[in-house]
Every structure is written in C-alpha cells, then in structure tokens.
Steps between C-alpha positions, in 0.01 A plus 500: 500500500731705727429272790598186307814666361615618839456151644700296252868416507766255389726325749821295490525177695524553878357857484125430500469519882660845506270623221190377684609675820476831318127447468439339840380823666235563237148358566480326163208272418529274196758269346869517425564291192859384452635350176815288507624431145786282624296285738537135399154382600186473287347803330251562783786499754676781321234736637455564869218699661531664841166628635483803731219639710570848636873430490491155660578175319186291463592247231771354284471276195528449126155653449272740693325367808186288477344247732632198308860618529455574869360152561803341332731704724321382813507138380873530440591630845232362734543125573142456616372592156700214343312221679302285256160558666560875505595503132169337409309773686716770338411366154128546569573847640684593181212385285258708700716814483555457125123514448481837678612689193289804583685568825801725519841357590487667841173321581646165388815560702297566817295185445812294436662616823183432700469148362868422563476612862194285557635203309832451677473734800767719341573829671565833335857480633555168317358637178718809524809288567424290191459810282819653644695181427378506141599866455849436642541198274424723202753749634757217508430438131482851357637764731878461471587287198379664177501833324171625361247780481213604724179695453229586751133467408261677736172316556232449763582213735213424740672246726353313799664594827680422725668235281673731258771756555874467568753781537734506201804587710444202730468261203812643331704462821394138537555438127860624535560259788356216294717598203811474720386157621445380144849618402654302789297192411584510129836328550319208667171501308561652154141438384160421649447275199747252653370170635609387849613135524510320833832355622375184677830415678539847643135505612536163677808609688367849587340571839148549362170398650284248305262788423784710355622212284146438374461871421824501300402190307160646414646826373752329273305196386308657212787658312365853542710810454560731796249743348237226477569385857453855631161519326403151616561584868360857457820660628714794396759393243774680691425308820496170308835593341647570846382159626654313207822702526538359852416150377759532227756621754430187708531281187148367559397595144668588171366702209458400138372689200132462425430252221229733385741791471605548141756746362367834372403473131638765264338569162730635227377616158736570209497433126859367512530125577867550590427770759220287648732202534775709660259668740340171602836332559626790710194560717430127549854459639401742779212281615210660314255330268497662155231482231600638163274640229624577150293808433186649657248272327608188686479685832152635429375144444567409867483834676148463642597206722861589582646608835870586447710679760635747238502580127804590290389647167702601198393846380556467128305200367312464169126541514449585867762710677601443857306808611185375324548169676513676837146629442379146420662365815358771728146426377518163681391552863737236639794672320419862577788531751751244375839668438587565134853570378558636151805364318662680210831547327407864426619691805299816435345744744171460316483126562601550863236767551226298327582195716469699821188678377345156437576394857783274387872477561765525233800277439750546215616193310878454464622662179854369518684211675621746765135573588409140584639507853321828574173360362523183712563701817214741434261218407576293810467803730174596334357148542600485866333837567183421307447154645619561855273298731 
C-alpha cells in the first residue's frame, strides 16, 4: 500500500508534465492511470493509461495494452495497412489471434509484429514511428489541458523488443513543441471537427499541378472533418492541420462546422418546474442543449441509454435526494466519469463537503435578486471549464 500511496498525486492543468518528470529517473514498470473529471469526451476517454517498462514509455491509451489495441494503432498511422487487400488479410489474422486465448499477451504481441512485418514488409523503425506518433497524439489530448489525478499501478510488462521503449524526457520535449504549434494554429483552425470546403475559383487560378488539384479535390469531396481526413490518409493530425492552415491562408479552402457536431447536452434535475424552465432558457441561450427532468424518477427511466456532457442535480428533492441520485448515475458505466454539479439554495458547509466527497462540484442557487448575476457568471464559467474541448 505504501508504494501506491507514494505514487499518486493530483495535478492542475498544465502541470502534469512537471509531475511526471519527478518520476522519470525511477525504473518504474507498470501503468500510470490518469483520471480527468472535466474532460469532455466519452466516459472511456476520461481515463488515460501510460505504460512504463523500466522507466521508459511503452504504451499510451484509454486501456492497458493488448494486441488488438496495438493493431488499431498501426492501422491508424501506417498507410500500407489501410489498403483494401491488406485489410482482408488483417481480418483473418485477427480471427486467428482471437482463438489463441491460452497464450499470454506478450506471445500474441510477438506474433502480431511478426505477421505485420511479413505482410507489408514493415520495418521495426516504421512500427516504432507509428507507436510514437500515437503516444504524442495522446499527449496532445491529455498532457496540458485538464486537471486530474494520477496513480501508478506496478505490474509485470513482458514486452517484445526492440519495438517498445521511449525516453519520457524526449517525448515531453516534443510534446511541448507540439503544444506550442497547436496554440499557434488554433486561431486558424479552432477545431479538428471542422470540415474543409474547396474554393473552386481560387484553385483554378492557383499555380497548382493537375496532381495537386486532384489531391485537393479528393480530400474535400467527401465532407470529412480534419480529424477524419488525418485518419483516412494515416497521417499525424498536427501535420494535417499545418497543411490545411496553409491552404486556408492561400484561400484554397474554407472551414465549416461539421453537420454531425451537436452542442453538448446538459441534464438538469429539479422538482421545481419554474427553476427547470429558467435554467433551460439560460443555458440554451449559451449554445448548449438542455434536457430537463422534474424529479429523479423521470431521469432514472432514461439513464441507461443516456450520454449527457454534464448533470446538474438539485440536492433536496422528495423521495430520492440529489446525493442518492449520484450513486444511481455512477452505477452506469457510460456515466461513471460524467461531471456532476450539485445545486442547492442551502449554502452550508455540509452540503459543500458532501458534494466534493461524492466527486461532484457545488453551485449555490441565487437566494435574492442580487445573486442572479453572480449565479449566471459562475454557471457560465463552470460550463466552459467542464466542457472545454
């Protein structure tokens, strides 16, 4: 127990790299597990695993390493594995590996790597580059943006060599450079969920070769987001963002919001119809989708198939209190990490403490007209922090 306690910590946004550096000289083997309560992705994305083997980074993902996850990483970053004929062969390979349930993960990993090298003449250097790109992409997502908590779990990690093993300090240095690039690009490309649209007149008048024009038309013809395009061409999202930033600067393309992108959905539960109406009117005016529930019972009827971005729960409700409702919500796997904010007109230390003890945040309702402005400011700030993309 001492080991686990000594290797756990909480971190504000931006400070995770510095915290990890404190452990970089120790030959740890196992997984760091990071929890990000304010991350706006799905429940599984609120957890991030960083695998270490004798102090070196060997894996990054939303679950511990297995051969299926590794195969998906290689398919994402190696163009040769995206060819149709190769995909057919990979499907048969997957079926064969799935049947080898008696073999350890290390054995399956070795067999996977051997098959991949034979299948597409991939070199160890190419496989390492793909894994490194994936780790750095995860660093882009998690390393600098969100506060959270970390805990290290020692375990045996029998990894095939020489594929695995990257120096943490090298990865952190490159991650910092990438973070600076993303910050510069944000003014031009605010979201990878944007869809590039071709500007035909500008393309016709530009000094482009026929091959370049055809390439541009192909990339923009299917209405894919920048994120989808990066996956389709098996390239690093940052490099794709740089390319489209130049295209935007030359007016060859414009960006539009993805039709598939929908505003974050907020669930609010209260036994007062007036409060529900006021909350929905206010939060909807800020661009969020709001779904109101008059009491816990109506929420419990739909909770098993719901995926809200956040819950706002009144504490004092007849029958089931807000704190009892938290327990019901957390029993749903897809909702285990969704942010929950407790609302109450009783500004007591007990309620505040119970909210934090339950892993929730606390927001006081306005008690007088003078409190309304304060409540609106706090609510809007809280939403922007919780649902920051």
